[in-house]
PDB file of N, CA and C and ligand atoms in Angstrom:
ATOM      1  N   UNK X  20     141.636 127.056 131.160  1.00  0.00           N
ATOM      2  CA  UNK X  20     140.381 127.303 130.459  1.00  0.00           C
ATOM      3  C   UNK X  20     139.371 126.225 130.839  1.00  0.00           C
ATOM      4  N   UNK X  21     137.774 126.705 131.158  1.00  0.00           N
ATOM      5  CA  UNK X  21     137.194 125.875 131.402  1.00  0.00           C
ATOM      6  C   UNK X  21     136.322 125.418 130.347  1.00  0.00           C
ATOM      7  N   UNK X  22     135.606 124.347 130.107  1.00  0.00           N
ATOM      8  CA  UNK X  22     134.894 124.301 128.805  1.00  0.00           C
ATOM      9  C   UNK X  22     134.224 122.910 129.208  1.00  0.00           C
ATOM     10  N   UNK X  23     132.515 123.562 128.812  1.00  0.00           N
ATOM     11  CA  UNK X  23     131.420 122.791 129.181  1.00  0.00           C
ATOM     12  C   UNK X  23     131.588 121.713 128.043  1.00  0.00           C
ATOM     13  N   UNK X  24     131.755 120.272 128.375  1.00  0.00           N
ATOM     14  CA  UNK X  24     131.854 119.285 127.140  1.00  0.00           C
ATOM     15  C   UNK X  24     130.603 118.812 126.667  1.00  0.00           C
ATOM     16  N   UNK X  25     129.268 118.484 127.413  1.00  0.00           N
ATOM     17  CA  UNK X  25     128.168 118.094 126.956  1.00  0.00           C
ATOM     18  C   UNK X  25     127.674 117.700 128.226  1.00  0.00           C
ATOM     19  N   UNK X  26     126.072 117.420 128.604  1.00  0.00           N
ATOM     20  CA  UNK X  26     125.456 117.081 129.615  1.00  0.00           C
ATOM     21  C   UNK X  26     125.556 115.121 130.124  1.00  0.00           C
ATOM     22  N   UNK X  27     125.558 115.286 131.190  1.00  0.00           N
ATOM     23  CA  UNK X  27     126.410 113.873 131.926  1.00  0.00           C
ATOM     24  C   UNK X  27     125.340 112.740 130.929  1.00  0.00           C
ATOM     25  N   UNK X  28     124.193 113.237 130.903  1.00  0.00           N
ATOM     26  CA  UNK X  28     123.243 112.330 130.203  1.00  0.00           C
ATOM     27  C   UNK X  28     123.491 112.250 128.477  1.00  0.00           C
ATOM     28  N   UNK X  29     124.113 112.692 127.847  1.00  0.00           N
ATOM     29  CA  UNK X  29     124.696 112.356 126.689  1.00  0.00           C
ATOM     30  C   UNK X  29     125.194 111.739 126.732  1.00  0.00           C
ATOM     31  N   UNK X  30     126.398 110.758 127.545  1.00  0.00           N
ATOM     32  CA  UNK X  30     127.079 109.403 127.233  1.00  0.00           C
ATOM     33  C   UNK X  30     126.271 108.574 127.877  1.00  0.00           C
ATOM     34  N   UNK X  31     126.247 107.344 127.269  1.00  0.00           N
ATOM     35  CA  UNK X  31     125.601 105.881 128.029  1.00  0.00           C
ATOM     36  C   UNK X  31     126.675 105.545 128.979  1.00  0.00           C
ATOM     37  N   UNK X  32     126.055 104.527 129.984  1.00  0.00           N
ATOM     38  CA  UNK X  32     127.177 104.321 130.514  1.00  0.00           C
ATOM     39  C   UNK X  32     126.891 102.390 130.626  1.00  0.00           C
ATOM     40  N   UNK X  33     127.613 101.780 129.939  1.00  0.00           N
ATOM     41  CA  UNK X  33     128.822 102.046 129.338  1.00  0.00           C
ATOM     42  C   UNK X  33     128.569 102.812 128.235  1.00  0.00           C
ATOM     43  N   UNK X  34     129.422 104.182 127.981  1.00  0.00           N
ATOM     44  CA  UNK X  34     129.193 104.542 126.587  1.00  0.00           C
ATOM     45  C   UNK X  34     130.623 105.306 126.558  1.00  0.00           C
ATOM     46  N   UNK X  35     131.060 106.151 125.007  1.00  0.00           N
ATOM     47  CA  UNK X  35     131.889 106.779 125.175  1.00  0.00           C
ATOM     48  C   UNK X  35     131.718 108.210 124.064  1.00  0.00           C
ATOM     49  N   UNK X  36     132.452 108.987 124.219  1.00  0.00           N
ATOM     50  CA  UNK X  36     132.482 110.124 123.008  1.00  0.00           C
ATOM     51  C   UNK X  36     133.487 110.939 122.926  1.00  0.00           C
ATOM     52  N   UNK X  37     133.826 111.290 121.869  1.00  0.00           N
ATOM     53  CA  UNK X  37     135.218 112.410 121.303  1.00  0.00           C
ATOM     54  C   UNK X  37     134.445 113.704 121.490  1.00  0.00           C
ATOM     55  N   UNK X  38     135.378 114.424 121.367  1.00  0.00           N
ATOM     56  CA  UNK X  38     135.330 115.958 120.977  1.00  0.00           C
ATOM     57  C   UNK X  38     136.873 116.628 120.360  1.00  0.00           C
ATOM     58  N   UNK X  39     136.492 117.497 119.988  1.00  0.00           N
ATOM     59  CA  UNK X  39     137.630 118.392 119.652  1.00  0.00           C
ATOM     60  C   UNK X  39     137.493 119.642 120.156  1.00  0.00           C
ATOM     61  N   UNK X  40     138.218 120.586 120.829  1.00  0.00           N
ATOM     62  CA  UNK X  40     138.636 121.289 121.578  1.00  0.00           C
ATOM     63  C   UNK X  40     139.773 122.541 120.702  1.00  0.00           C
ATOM     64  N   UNK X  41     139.257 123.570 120.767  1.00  0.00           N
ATOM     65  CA  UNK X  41     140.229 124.577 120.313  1.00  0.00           C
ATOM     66  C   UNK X  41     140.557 125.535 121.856  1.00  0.00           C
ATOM     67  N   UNK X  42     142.321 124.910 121.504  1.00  0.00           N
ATOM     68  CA  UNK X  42     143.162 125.399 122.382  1.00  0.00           C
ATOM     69  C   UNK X  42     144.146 126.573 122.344  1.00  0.00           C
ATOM     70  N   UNK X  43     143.633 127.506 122.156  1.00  0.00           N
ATOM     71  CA  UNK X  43     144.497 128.542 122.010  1.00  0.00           C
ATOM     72  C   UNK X  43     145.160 128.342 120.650  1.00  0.00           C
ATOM     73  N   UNK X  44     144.102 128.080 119.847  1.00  0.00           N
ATOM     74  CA  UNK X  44     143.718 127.816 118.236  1.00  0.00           C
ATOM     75  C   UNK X  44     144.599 126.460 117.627  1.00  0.00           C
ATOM     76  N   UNK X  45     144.851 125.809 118.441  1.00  0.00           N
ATOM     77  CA  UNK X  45     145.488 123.976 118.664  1.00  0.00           C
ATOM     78  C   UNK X  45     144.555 123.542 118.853  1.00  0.00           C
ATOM     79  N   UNK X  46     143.718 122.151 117.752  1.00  0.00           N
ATOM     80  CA  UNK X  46     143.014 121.381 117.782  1.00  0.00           C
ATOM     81  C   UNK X  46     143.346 120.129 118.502  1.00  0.00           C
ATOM     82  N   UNK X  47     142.661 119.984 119.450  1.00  0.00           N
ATOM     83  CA  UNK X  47     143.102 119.120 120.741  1.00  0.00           C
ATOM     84  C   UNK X  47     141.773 117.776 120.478  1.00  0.00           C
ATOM     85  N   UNK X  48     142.245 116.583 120.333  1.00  0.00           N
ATOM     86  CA  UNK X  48     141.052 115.828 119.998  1.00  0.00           C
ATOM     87  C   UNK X  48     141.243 114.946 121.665  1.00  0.00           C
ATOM     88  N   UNK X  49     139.898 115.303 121.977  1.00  0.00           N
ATOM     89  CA  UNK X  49     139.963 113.908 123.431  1.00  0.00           C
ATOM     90  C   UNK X  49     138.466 113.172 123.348  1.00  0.00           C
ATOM     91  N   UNK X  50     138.523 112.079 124.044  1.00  0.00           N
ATOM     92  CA  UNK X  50     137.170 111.061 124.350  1.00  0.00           C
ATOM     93  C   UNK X  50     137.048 111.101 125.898  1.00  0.00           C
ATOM     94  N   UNK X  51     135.850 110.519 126.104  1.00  0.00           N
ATOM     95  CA  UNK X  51     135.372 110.654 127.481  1.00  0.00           C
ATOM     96  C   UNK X  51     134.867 109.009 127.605  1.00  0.00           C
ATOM     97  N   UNK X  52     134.906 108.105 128.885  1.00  0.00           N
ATOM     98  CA  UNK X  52     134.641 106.902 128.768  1.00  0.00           C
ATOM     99  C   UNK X  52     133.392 107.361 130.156  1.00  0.00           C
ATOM    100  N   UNK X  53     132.255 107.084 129.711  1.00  0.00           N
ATOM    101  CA  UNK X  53     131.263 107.051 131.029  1.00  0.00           C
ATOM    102  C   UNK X  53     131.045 105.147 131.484  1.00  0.00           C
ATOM    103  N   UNK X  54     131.235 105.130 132.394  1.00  0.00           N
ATOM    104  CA  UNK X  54     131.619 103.164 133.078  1.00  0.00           C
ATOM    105  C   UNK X  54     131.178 103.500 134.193  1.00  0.00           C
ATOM    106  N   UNK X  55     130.341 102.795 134.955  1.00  0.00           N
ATOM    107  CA  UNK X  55     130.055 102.521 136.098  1.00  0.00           C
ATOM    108  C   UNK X  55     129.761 103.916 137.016  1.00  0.00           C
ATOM    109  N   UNK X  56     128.938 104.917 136.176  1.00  0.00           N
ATOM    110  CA  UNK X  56     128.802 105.974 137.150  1.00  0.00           C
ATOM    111  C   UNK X  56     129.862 106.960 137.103  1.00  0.00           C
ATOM    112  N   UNK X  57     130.829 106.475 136.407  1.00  0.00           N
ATOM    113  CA  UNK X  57     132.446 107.400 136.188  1.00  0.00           C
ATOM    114  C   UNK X  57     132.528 107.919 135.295  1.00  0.00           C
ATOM    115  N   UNK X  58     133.212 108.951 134.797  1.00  0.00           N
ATOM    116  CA  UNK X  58     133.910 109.389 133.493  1.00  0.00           C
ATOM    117  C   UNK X  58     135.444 109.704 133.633  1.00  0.00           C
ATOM    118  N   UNK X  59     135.809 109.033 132.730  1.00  0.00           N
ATOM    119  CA  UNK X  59     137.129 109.108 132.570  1.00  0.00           C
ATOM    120  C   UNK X  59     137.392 110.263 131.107  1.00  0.00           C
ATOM    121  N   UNK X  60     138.474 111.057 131.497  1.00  0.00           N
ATOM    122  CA  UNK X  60     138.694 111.523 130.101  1.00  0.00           C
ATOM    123  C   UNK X  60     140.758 111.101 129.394  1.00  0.00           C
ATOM    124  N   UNK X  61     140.091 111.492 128.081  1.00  0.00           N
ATOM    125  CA  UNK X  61     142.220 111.106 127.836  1.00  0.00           C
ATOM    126  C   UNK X  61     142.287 112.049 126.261  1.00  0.00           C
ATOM    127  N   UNK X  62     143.458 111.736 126.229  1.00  0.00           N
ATOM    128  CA  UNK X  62     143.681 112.399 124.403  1.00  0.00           C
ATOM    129  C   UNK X  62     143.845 111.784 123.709  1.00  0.00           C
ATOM    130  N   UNK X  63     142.930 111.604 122.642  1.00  0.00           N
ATOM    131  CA  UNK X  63     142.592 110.411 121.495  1.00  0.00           C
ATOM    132  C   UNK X  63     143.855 110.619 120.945  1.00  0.00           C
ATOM    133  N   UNK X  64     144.371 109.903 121.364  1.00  0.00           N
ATOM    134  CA  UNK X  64     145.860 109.377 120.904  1.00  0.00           C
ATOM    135  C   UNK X  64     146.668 108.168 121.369  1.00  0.00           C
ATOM    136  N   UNK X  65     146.619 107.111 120.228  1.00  0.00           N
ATOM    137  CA  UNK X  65     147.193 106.182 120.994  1.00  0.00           C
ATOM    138  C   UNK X  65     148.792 105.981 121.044  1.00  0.00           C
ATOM    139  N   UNK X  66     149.261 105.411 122.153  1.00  0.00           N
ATOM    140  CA  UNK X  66     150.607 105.603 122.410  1.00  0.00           C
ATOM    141  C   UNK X  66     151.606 104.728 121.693  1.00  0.00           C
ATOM    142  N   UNK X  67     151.169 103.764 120.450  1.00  0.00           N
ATOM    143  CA  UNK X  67     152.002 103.151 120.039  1.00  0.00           C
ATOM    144  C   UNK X  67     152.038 104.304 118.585  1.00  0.00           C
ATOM    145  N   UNK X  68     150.894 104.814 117.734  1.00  0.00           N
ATOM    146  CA  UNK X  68     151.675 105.117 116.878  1.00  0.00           C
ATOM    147  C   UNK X  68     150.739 106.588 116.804  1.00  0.00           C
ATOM    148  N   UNK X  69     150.006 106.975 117.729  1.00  0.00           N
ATOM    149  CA  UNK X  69     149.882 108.308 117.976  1.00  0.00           C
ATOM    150  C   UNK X  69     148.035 108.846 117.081  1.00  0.00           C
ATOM    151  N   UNK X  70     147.621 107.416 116.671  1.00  0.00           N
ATOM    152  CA  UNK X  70     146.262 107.833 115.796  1.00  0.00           C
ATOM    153  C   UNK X  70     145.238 108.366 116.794  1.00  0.00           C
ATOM    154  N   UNK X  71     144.239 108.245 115.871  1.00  0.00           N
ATOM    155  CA  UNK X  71     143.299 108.316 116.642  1.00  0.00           C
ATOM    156  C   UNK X  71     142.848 106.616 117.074  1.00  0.00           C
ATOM    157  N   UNK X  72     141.713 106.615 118.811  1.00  0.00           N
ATOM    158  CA  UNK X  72     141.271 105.086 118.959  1.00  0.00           C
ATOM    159  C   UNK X  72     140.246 104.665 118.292  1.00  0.00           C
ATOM    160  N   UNK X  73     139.504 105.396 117.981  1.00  0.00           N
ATOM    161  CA  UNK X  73     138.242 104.976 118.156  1.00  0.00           C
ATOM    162  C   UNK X  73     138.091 103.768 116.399  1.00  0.00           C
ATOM    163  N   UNK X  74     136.922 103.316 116.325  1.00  0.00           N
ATOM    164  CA  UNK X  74     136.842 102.290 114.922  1.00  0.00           C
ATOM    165  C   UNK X  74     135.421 102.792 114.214  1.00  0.00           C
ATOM    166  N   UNK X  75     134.471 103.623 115.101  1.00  0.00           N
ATOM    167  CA  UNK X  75     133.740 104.346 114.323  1.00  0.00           C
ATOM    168  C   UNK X  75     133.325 105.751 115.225  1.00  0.00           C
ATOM    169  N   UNK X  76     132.341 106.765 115.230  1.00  0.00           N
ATOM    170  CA  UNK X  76     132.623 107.379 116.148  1.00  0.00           C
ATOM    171  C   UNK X  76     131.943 107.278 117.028  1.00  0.00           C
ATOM    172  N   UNK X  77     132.662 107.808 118.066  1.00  0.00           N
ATOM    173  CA  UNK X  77     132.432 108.056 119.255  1.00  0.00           C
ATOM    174  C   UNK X  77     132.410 106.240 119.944  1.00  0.00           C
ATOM    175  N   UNK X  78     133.268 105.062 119.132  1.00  0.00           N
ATOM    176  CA  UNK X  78     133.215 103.937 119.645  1.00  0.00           C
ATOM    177  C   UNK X  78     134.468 103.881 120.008  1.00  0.00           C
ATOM    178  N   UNK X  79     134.590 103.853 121.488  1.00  0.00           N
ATOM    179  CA  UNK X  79     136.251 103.766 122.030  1.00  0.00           C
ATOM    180  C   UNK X  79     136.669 102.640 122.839  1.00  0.00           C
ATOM    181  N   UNK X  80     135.536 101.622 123.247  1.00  0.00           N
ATOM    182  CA  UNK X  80     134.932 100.542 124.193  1.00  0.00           C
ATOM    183  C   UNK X  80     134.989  99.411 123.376  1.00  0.00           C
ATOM    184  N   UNK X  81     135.858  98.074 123.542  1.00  0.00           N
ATOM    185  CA  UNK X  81     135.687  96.711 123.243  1.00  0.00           C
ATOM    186  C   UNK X  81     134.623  95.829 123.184  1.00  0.00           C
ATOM    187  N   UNK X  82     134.440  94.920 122.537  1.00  0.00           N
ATOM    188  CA  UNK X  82     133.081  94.512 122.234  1.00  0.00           C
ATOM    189  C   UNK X  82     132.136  94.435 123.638  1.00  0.00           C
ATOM    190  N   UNK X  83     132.877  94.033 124.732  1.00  0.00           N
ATOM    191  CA  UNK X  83     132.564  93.590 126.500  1.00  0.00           C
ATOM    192  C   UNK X  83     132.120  95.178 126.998  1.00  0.00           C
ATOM    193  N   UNK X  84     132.930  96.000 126.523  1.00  0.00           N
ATOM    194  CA  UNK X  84     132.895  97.075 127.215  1.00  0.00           C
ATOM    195  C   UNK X  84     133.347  97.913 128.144  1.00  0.00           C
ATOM    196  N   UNK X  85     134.224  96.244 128.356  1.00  0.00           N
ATOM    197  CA  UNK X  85     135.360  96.171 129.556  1.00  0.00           C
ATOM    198  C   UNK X  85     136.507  97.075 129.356  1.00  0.00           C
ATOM    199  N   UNK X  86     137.279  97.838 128.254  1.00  0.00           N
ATOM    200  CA  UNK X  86     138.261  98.262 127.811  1.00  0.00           C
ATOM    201  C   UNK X  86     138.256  99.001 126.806  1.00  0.00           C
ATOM    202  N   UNK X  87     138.691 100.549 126.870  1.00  0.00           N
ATOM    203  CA  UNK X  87     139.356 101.244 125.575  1.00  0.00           C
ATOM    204  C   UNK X  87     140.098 100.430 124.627  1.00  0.00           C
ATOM    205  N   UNK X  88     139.636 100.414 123.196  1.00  0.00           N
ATOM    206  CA  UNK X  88     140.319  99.324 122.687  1.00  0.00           C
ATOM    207  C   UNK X  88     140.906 100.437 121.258  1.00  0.00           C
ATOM    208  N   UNK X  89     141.894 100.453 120.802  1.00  0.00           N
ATOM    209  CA  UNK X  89     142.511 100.923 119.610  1.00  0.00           C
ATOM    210  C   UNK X  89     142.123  99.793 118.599  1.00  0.00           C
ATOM    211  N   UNK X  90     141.728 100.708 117.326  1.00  0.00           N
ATOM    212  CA  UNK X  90     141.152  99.884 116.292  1.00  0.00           C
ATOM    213  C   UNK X  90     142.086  99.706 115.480  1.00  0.00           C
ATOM    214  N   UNK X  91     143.226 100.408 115.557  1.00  0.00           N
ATOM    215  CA  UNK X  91     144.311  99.950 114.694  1.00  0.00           C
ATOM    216  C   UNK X  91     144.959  98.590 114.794  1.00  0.00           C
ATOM    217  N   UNK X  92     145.467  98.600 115.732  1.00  0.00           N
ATOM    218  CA  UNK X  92     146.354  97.162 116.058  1.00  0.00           C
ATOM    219  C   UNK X  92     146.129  96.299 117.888  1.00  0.00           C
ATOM    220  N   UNK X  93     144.344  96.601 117.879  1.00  0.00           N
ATOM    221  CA  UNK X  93     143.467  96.371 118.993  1.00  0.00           C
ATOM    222  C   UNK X  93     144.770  96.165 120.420  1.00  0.00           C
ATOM    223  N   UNK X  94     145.268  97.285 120.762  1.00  0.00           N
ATOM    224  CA  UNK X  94     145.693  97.441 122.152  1.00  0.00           C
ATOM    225  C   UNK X  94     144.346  97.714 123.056  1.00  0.00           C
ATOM    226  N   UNK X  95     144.427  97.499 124.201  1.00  0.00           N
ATOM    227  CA  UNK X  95     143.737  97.203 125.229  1.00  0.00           C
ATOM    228  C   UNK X  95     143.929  98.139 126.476  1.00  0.00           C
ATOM    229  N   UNK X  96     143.205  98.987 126.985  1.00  0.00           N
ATOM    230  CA  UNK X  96     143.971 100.353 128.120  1.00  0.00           C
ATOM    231  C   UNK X  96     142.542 100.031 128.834  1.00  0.00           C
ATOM    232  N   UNK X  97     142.920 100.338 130.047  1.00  0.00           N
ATOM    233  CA  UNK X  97     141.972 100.020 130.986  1.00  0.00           C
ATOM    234  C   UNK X  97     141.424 101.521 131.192  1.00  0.00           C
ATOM    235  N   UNK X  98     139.844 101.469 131.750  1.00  0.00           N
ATOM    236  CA  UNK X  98     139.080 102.556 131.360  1.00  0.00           C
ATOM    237  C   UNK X  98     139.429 103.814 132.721  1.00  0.00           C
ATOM    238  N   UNK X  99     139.956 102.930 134.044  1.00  0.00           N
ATOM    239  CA  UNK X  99     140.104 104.321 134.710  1.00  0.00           C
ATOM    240  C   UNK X  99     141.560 104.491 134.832  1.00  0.00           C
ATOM    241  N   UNK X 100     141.881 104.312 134.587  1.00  0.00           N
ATOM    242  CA  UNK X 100     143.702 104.477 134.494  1.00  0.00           C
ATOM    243  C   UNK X 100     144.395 104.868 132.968  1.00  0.00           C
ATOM    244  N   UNK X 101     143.799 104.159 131.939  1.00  0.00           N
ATOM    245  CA  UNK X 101     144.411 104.824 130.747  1.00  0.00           C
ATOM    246  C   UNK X 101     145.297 103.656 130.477  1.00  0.00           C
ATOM    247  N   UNK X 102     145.995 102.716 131.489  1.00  0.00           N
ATOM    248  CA  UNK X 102     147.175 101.827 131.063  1.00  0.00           C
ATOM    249  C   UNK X 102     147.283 100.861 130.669  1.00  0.00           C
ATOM    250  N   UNK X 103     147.928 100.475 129.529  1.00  0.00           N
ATOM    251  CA  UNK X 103     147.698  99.235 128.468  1.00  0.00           C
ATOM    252  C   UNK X 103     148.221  98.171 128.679  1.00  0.00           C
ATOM    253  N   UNK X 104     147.166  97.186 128.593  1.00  0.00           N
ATOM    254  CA  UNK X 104     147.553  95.806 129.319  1.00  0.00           C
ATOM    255  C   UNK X 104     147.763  94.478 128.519  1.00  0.00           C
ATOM    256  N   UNK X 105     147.143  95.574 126.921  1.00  0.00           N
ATOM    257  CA  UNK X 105     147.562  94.427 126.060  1.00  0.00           C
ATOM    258  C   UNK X 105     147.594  95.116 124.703  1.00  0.00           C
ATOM    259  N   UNK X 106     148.863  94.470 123.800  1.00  0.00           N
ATOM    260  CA  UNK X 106     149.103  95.085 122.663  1.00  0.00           C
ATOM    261  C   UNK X 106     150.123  95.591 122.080  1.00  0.00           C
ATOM    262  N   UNK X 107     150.798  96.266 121.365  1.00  0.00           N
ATOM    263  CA  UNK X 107     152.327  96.786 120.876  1.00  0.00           C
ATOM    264  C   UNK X 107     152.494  97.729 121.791  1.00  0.00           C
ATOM    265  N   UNK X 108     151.786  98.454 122.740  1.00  0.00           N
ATOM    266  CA  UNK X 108     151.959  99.399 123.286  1.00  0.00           C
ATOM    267  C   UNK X 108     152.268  98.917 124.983  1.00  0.00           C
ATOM    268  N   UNK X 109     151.662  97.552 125.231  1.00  0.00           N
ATOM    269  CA  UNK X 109     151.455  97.003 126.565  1.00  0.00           C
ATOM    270  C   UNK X 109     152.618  97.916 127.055  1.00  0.00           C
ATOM    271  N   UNK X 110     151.964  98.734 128.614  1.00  0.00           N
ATOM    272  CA  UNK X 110     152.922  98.688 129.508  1.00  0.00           C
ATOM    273  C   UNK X 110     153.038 100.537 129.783  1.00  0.00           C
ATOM    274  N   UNK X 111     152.260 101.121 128.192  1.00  0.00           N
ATOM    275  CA  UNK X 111     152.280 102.084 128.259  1.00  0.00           C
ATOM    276  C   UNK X 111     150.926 103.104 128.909  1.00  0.00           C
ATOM    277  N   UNK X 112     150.529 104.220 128.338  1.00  0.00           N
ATOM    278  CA  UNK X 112     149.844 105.125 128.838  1.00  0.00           C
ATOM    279  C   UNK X 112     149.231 105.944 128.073  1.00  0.00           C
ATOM    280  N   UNK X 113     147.890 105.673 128.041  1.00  0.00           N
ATOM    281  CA  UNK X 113     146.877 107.133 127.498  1.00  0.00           C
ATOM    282  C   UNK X 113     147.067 108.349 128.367  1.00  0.00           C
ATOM    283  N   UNK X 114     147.029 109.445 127.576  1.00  0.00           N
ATOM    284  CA  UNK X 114     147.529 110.948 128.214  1.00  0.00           C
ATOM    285  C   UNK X 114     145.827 110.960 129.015  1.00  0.00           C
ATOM    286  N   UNK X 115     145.589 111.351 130.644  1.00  0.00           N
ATOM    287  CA  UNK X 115     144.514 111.242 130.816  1.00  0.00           C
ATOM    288  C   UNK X 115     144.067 113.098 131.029  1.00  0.00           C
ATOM    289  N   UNK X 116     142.988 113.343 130.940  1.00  0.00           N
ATOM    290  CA  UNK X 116     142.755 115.108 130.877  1.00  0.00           C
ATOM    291  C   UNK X 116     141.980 115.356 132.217  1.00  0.00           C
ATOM    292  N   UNK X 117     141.966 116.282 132.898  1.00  0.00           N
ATOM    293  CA  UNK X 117     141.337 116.573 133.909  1.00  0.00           C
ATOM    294  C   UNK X 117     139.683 116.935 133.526  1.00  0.00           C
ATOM    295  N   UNK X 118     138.616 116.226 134.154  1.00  0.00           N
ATOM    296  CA  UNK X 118     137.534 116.661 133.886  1.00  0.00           C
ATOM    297  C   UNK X 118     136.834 116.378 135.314  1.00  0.00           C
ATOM    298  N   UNK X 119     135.717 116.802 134.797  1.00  0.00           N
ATOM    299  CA  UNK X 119     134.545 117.236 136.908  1.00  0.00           C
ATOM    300  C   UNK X 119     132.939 117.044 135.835  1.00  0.00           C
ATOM    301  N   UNK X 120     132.030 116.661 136.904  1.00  0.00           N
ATOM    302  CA  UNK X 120     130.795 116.507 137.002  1.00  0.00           C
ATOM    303  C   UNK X 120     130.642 118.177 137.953  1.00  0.00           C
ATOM    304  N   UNK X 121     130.005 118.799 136.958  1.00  0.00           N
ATOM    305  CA  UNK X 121     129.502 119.971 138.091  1.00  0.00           C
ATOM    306  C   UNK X 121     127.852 119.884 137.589  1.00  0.00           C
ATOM    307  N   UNK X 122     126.809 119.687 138.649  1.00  0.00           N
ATOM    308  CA  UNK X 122     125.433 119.774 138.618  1.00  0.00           C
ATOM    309  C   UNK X 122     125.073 118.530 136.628  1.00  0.00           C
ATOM    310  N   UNK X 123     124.549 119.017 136.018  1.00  0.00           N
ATOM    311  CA  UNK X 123     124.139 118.053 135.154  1.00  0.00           C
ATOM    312  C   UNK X 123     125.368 117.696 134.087  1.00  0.00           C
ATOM    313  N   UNK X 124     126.508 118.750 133.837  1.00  0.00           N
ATOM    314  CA  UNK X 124     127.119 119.040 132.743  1.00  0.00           C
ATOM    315  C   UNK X 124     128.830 118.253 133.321  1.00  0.00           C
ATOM    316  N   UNK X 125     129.530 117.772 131.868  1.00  0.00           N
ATOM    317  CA  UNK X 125     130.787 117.494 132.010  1.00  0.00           C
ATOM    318  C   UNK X 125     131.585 118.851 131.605  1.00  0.00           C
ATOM    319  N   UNK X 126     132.202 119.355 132.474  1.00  0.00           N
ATOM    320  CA  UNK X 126     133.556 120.078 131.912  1.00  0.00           C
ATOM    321  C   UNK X 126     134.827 119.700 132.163  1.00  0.00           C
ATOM    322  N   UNK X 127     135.622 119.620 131.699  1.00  0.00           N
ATOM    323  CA  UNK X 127     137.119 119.537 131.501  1.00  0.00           C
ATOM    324  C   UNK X 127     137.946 121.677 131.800  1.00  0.00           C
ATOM    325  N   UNK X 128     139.245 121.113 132.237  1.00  0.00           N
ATOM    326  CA  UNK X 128     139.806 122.088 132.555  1.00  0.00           C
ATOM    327  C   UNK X 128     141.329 122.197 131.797  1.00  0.00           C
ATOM    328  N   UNK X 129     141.398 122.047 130.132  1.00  0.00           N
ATOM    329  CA  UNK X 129     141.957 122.065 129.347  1.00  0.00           C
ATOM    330  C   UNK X 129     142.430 122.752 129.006  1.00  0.00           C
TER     331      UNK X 129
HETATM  332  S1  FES A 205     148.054 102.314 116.685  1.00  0.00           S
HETATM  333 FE1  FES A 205     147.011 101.747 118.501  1.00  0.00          FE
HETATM  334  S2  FES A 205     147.699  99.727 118.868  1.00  0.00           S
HETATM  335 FE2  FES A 205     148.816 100.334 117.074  1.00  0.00          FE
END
């Protein structure tokens, strides 16, 4: 399934944002990290105890900006890889989602 997420100019970059996604009527929650011209996407879920990351919305980025940061027990996942470099989780992995820049718009292929 393809599904238009919002126009590339809706995230800052650095910026980030959630959505929720109905999947074959499964509420699928993911964020998008826009960094350096990139977007990364993953499933707001963190891998130590499965919450959501963010600490308000659509804030998924460390004070620097440098890092996806979980507001629960501040693990640390790097923004194009997903993999955590610091925290109860170190070592592990954000689920990452397939997404594309086509002309102005982000879609994902979810
Ligand atoms: S729930 Fe994310 S670091 Fe503990």
């Amino acid at each position: 399934m393809t599904t238009t997420l919002c126009l590339i100019s809706d995230i800052t970059d650095p910026g980030s944002k959630s959505f929720q996604l109905d999947v074959n009527g499964e509420e699928i929650n993911i964020f998008i990290v826009h960094k350096d011209a990139q977007f990364h996407g993953f499933i707001n879920s963190c891998p130590h105890t499965g919450v959501n990351l963010e600490w308000l919305e659509d804030q998924f980025l460390d004070m620097d900006q440098n890092f996806i940061q979980c507001s629960t027990h501040d693990a640390l996942f790097e923004i194009d890889t997903g993999h955590c470099i610091y925290g109860p989780c170190a070592g592990d992995n954000l689920t990452p989602i397939q997404i594309q820049v086509v002309g102005n718009r982000l879609i994902t292929h979810i």
